[in-house]
Coordinates of C-alpha atoms and ligand atoms in Angstrom, one line a residue:
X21 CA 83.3 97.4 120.2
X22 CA 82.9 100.6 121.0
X23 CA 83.0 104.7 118.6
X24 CA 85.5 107.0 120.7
X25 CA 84.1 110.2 120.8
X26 CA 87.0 113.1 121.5
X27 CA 85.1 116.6 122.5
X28 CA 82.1 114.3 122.9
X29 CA 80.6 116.8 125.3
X30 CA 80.6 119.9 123.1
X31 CA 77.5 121.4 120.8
X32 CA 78.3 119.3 117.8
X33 CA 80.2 116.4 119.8
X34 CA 76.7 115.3 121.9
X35 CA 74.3 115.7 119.4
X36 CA 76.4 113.3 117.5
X37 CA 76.8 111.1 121.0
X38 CA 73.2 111.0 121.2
X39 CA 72.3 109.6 117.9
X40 CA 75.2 107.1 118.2
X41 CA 73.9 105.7 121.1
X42 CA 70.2 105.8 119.2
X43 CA 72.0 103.6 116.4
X44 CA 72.8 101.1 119.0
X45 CA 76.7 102.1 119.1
X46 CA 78.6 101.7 122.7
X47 CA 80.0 105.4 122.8
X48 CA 83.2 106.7 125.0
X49 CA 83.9 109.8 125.3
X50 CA 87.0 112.1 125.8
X51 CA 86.7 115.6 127.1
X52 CA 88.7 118.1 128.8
X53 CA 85.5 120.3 129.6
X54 CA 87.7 122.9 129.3
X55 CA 85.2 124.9 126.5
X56 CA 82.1 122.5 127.4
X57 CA 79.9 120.7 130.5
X58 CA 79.3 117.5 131.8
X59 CA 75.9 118.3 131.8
X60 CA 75.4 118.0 128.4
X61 CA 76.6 114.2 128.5
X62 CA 74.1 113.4 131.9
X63 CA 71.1 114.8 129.0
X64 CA 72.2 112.5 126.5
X65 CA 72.2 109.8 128.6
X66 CA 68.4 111.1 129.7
X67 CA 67.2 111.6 126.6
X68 CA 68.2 108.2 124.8
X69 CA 68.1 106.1 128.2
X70 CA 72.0 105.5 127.4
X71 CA 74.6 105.0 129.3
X72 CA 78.0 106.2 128.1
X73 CA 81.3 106.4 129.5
X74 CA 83.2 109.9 130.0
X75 CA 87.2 110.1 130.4
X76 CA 87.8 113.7 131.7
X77 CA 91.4 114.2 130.4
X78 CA 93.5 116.1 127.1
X79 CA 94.6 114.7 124.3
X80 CA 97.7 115.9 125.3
X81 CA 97.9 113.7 128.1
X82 CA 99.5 110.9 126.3
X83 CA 99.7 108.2 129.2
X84 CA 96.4 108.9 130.3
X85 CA 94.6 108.6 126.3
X86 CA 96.4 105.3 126.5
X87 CA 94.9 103.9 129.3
X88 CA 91.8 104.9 127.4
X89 CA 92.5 102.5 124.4
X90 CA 93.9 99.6 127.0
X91 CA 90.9 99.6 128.6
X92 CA 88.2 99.8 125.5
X93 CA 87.9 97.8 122.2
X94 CA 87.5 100.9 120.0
X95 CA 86.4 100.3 116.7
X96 CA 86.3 103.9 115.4
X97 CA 87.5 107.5 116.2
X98 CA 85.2 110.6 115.6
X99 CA 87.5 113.6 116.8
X100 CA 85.7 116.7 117.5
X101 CA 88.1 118.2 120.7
X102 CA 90.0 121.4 119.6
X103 CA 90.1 125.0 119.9
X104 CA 87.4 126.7 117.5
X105 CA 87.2 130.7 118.2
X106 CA 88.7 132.7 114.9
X107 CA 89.0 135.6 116.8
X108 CA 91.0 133.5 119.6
X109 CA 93.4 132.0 116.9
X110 CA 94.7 135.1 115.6
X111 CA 95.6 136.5 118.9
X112 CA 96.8 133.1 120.2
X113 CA 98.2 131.3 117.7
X114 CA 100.3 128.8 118.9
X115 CA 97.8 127.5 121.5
X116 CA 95.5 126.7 118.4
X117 CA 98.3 124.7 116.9
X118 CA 99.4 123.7 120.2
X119 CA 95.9 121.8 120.8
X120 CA 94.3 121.5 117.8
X121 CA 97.7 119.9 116.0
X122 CA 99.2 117.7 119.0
X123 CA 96.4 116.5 120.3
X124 CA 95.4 114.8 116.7
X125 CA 98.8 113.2 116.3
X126 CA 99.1 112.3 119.5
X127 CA 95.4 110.7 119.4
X128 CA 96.2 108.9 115.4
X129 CA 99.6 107.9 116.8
X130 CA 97.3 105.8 119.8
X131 CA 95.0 104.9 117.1
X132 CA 97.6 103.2 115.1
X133 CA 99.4 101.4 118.2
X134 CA 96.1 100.2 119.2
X135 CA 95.1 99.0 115.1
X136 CA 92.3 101.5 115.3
X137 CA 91.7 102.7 111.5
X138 CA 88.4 104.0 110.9
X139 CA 88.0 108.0 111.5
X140 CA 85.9 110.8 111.5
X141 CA 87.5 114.4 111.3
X142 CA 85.3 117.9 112.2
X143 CA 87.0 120.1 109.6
X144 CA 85.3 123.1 109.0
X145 CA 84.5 125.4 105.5
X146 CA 86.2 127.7 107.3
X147 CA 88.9 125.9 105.2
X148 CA 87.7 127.4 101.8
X149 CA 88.6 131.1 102.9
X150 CA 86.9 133.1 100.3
X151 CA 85.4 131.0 97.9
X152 CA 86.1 131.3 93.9
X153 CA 82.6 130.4 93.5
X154 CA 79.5 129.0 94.9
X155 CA 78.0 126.5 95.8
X156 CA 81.2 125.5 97.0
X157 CA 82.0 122.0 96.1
X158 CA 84.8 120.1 98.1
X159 CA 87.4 120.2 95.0
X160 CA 87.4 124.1 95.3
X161 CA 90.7 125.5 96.4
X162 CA 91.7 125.9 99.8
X163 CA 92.7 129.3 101.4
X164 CA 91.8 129.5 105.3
X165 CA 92.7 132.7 106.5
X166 CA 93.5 132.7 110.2
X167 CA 95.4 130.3 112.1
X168 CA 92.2 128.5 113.4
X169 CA 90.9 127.2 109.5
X170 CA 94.7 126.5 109.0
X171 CA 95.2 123.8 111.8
X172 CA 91.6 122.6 110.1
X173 CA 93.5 122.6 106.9
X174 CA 96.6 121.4 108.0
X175 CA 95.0 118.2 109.9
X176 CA 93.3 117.2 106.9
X177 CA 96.8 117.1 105.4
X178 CA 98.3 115.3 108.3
X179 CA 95.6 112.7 108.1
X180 CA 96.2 112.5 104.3
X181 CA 99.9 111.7 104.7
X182 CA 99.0 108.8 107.4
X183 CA 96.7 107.2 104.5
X184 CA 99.5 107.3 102.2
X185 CA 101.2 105.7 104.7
X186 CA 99.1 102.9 105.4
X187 CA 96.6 102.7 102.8
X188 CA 94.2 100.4 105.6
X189 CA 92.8 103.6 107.1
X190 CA 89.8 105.0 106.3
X191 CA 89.1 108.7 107.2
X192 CA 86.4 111.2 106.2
X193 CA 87.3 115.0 106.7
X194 CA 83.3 116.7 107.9
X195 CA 83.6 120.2 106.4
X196 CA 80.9 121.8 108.1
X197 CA 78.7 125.0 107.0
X198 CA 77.4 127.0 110.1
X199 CA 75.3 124.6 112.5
X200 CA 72.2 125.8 114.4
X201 CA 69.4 124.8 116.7
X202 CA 69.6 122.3 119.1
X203 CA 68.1 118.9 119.9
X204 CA 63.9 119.1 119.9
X205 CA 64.0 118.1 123.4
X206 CA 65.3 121.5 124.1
X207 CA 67.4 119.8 126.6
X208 CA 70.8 119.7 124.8
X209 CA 72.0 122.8 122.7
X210 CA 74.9 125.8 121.6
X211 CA 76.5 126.8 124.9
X212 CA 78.4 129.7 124.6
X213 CA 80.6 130.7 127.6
X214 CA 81.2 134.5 126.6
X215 CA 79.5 136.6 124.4
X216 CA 78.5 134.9 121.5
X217 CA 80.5 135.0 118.2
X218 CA 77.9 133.3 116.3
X219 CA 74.8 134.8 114.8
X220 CA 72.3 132.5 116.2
X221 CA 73.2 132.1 119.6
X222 CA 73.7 136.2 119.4
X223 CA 69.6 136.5 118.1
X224 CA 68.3 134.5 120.7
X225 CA 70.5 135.9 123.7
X226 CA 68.9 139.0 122.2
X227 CA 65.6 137.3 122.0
X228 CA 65.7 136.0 125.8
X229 CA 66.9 140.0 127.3
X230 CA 70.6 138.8 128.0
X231 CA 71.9 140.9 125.1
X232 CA 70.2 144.5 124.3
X233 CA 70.7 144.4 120.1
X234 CA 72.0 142.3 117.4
X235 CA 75.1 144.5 115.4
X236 CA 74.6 143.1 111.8
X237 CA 78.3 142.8 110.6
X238 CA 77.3 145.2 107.0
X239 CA 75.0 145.5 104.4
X240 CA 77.0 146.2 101.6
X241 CA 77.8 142.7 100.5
X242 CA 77.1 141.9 96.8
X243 CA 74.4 139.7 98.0
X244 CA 70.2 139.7 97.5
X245 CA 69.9 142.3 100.5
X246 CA 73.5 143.3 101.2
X247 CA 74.0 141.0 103.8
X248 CA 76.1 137.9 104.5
X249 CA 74.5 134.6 102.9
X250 CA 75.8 131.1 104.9
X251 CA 74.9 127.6 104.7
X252 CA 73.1 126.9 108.1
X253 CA 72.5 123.2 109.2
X254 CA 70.4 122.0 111.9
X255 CA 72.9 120.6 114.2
X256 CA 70.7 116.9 114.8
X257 CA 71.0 116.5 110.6
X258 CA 74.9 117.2 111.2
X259 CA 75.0 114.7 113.5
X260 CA 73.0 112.6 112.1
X261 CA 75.8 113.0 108.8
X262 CA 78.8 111.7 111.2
X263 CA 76.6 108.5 111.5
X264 CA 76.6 107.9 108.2
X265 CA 79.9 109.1 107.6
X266 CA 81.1 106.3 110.2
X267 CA 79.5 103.8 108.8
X268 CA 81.1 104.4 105.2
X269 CA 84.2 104.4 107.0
X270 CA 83.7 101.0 108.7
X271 CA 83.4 99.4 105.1
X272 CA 85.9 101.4 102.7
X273 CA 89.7 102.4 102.9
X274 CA 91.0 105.5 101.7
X275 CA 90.7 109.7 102.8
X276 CA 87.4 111.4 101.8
X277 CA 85.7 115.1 101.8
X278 CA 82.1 115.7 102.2
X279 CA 80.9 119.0 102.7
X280 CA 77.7 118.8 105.2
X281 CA 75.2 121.7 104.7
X282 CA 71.8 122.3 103.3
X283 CA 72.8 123.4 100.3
X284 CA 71.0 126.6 100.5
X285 CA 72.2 130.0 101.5
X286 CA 70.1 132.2 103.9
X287 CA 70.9 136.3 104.5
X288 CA 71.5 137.9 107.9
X289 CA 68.1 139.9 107.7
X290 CA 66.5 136.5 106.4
X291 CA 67.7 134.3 109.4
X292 CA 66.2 137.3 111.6
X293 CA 63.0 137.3 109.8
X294 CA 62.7 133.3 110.6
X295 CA 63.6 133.7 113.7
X296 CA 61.2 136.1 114.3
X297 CA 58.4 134.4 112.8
X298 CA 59.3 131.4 115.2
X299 CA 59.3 133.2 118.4
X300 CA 56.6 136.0 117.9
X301 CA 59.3 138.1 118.7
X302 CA 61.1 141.4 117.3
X303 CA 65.0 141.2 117.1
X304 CA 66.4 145.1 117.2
X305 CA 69.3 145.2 115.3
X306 CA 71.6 148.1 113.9
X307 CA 73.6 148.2 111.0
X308 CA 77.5 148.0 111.9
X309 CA 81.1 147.9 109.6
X310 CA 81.4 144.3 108.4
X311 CA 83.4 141.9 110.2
X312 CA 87.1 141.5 109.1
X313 CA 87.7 138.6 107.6
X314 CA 83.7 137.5 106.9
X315 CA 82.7 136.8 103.4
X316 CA 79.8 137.7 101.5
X317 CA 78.2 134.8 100.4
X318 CA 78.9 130.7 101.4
X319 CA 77.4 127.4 100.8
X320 CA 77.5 124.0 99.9
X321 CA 77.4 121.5 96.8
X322 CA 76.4 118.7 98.8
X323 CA 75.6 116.2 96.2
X324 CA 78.6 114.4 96.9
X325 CA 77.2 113.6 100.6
X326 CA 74.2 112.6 99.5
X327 CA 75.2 110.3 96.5
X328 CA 78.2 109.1 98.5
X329 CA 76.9 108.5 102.2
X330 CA 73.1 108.6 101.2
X331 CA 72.6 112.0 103.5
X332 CA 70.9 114.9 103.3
X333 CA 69.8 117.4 105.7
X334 CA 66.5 117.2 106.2
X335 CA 65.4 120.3 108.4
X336 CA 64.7 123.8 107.2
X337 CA 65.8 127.2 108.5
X338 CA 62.2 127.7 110.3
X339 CA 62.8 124.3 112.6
X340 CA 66.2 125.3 113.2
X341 CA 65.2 128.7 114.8
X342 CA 62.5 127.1 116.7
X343 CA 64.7 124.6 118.5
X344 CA 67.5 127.1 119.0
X345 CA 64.3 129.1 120.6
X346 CA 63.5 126.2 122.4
X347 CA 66.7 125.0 124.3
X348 CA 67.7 129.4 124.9
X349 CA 64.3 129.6 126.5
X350 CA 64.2 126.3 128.2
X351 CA 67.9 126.8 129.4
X352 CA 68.5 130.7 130.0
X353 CA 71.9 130.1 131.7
X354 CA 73.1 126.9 129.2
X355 CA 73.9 124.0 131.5
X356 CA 74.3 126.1 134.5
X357 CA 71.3 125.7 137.2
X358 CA 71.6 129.9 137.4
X359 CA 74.3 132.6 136.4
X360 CA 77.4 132.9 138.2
X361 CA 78.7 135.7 139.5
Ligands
UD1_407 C1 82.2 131.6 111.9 C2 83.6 131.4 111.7 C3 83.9 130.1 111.1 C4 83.4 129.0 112.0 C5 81.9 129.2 112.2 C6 81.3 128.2 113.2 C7 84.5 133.7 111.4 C8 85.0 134.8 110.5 N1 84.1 132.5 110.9 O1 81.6 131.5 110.6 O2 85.3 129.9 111.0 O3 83.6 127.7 111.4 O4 81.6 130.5 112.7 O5 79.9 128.3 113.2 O6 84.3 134.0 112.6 N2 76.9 138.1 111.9 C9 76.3 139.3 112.3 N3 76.3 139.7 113.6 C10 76.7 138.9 114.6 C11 77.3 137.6 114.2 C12 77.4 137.3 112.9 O7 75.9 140.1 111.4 O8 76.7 139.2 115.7 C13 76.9 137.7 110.5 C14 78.3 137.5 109.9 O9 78.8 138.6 109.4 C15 78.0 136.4 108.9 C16 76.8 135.6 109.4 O10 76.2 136.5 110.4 O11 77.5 137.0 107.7 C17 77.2 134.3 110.1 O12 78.2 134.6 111.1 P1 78.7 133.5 112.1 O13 77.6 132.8 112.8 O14 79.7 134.1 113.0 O15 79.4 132.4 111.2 P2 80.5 132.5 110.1 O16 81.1 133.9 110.1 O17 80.0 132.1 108.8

């Protein structure tokens, strides 16, 4: 019996494939490596002393997902592959619901031919839009506000209706807060292909001379010092959450949220001051107009996570910047030997 794995060889995806295999699981994966490496899945396998077994196709690809399930006995579905740029979605709208939508009823309506009921969805906050309040807990109403936090939105409702369809699946919707860092090893980590979006892999591309200065997105949030607060999670404690999220699926029917942060909300300028603290180093930054569509302040009420699956993260903002340090300084061209030209 074997856990599938869809976008297994993404940032989130092979953390998570890494401490499956340390639980003992047999792990497949499906990736189209069209956003991530192979690379990443040869560390995993280095680090745990693994093997596991990679499909390279789409979840579009309907004949070739089936040979997939004809040739495994999968036990469980965790379904990370999609399309997760905000930016991207606005412009190209139809190619997030395209790939994110399709590919997830394509890959439940293989699930269900092939009696496979247990599953694990990466949803996103993103699907709160502006919160009424916070901590935000997962009853809070839902109000995504670009097209790629409403194909989040709308699989959680797809996956809902297939419950109330078939009351024998169980399926837990991962909202996640805003993952950082990277494995200890320093061997698997965030991989961004362009310029990053994100904040952390934008400090330490500063950090490492790739980037000259970080543009902080405004200081006139009603916040403690003006700038954005958010909910950052080490990445190995996130992972570490779709373990026990599986295993709570493996033993219960029905659909359930959990919200997977820390609970606690760090600033812009704090995050920097970590990071700095970390590394020794000084990240120049300049004030810029906010970001449309950020919000001033987000994070989590995770108490239903922890009384519910028994997790809670366990790392704090200081490990996280020194093992996002660790893999940008280890790895100054991600999972490429050298940059390409
Ligand atoms: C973003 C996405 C969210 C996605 C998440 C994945 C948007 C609007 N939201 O969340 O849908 O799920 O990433 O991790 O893109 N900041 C700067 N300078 C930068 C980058 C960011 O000041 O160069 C600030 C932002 O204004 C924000 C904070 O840093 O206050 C975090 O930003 P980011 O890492 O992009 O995450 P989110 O915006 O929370």
């Amino acid at each position: 019996m074997a856990i599938l794995v869809t976008g297994g060889a993404g940032y989130i995806g092979c953390h998570t494939c890494l401490e499956l295999l340390d639980a003992g699981y047999d792990v497949i994966v499906i990736d189209n490596f069209s956003n991530s490496h192979p690379e990443s899945l040869r560390r995993v396998m280095e680090i745990t002393g693994k093997k596991l077994t990679v499909y390279s196709l789409d979840l579009l690809d309907k004949k070739s997902l089936e040979t997939v399930f004809q040739q495994n006995q999968i036990e469980a579905v965790i379904h990370f592959a999609g399309l997760k740029a905000v930016g991207e979605s606005v412009l190209f709208p139809l190619s997030y619901y395209q790939t994110n939508i399709l590919s997830t009823v394509n890959l439940c309506e293989m699930m269900k031919r092939y009696d496979v009921k247990h599953f694990v969805f990466s949803s996103s906050a993103t699907v709160y839009g502006i919160p009424e309040q916070v901590p935000i807990c997962e009853k809070a109403s839902l109000r995504a506000n670009n097209p790629y936090g409403r194909t989040k939105r709308m699989i959680e409702e797809i996956l809902r209706d297939l419950f109330q369809s078939d009351p024998n699946w169980s399926i837990a919707l991962l909202r996640y807060f805003n993952p950082i860092g990277a494995h200890e090893s320093g061997k698997i980590g965030e991989n961004p292909k362009e310029i990053p979006n994100n904040l952390m892999p934008y400090i330490t591309q500063v950090a490492i001379g790739k980037l000259q200065v970080l543009s902080i997105y405004g200081n006139d949030y009603p916040t403690r010092d003006g700038t954005g607060i958010r909910d950052y999670i080490h990445v190995v404690d996130l992972a570490k959450g779709h373990v026990k999220a599986l295993e709570k699926m493996m033993t219960t029917t029905g659909v359930e949220t959990y919200n997977l942060g820390t609970g606690k909300g760090y600033s812009v300028l704090e995050l920097v001051a970590a990071f700095e603290k970390v590394s020794g180093l000084k990240i120049p930054y300049k004030i810029v107009e906010r970001r449309p569509g950020d919000i001033a302040a987000s994070f989590a009420d995770v108490s239903k996570a922890k009384r519910e699956l028994g997790w809670v993260a366990s790392k704090g903002i200081e490990e996280m910047c020194r093992d996002a340090w660790k893999w940008q300084t280890q790895n100054p061209y991600g999972y490429e030997s050298r940059k390409e030209q």
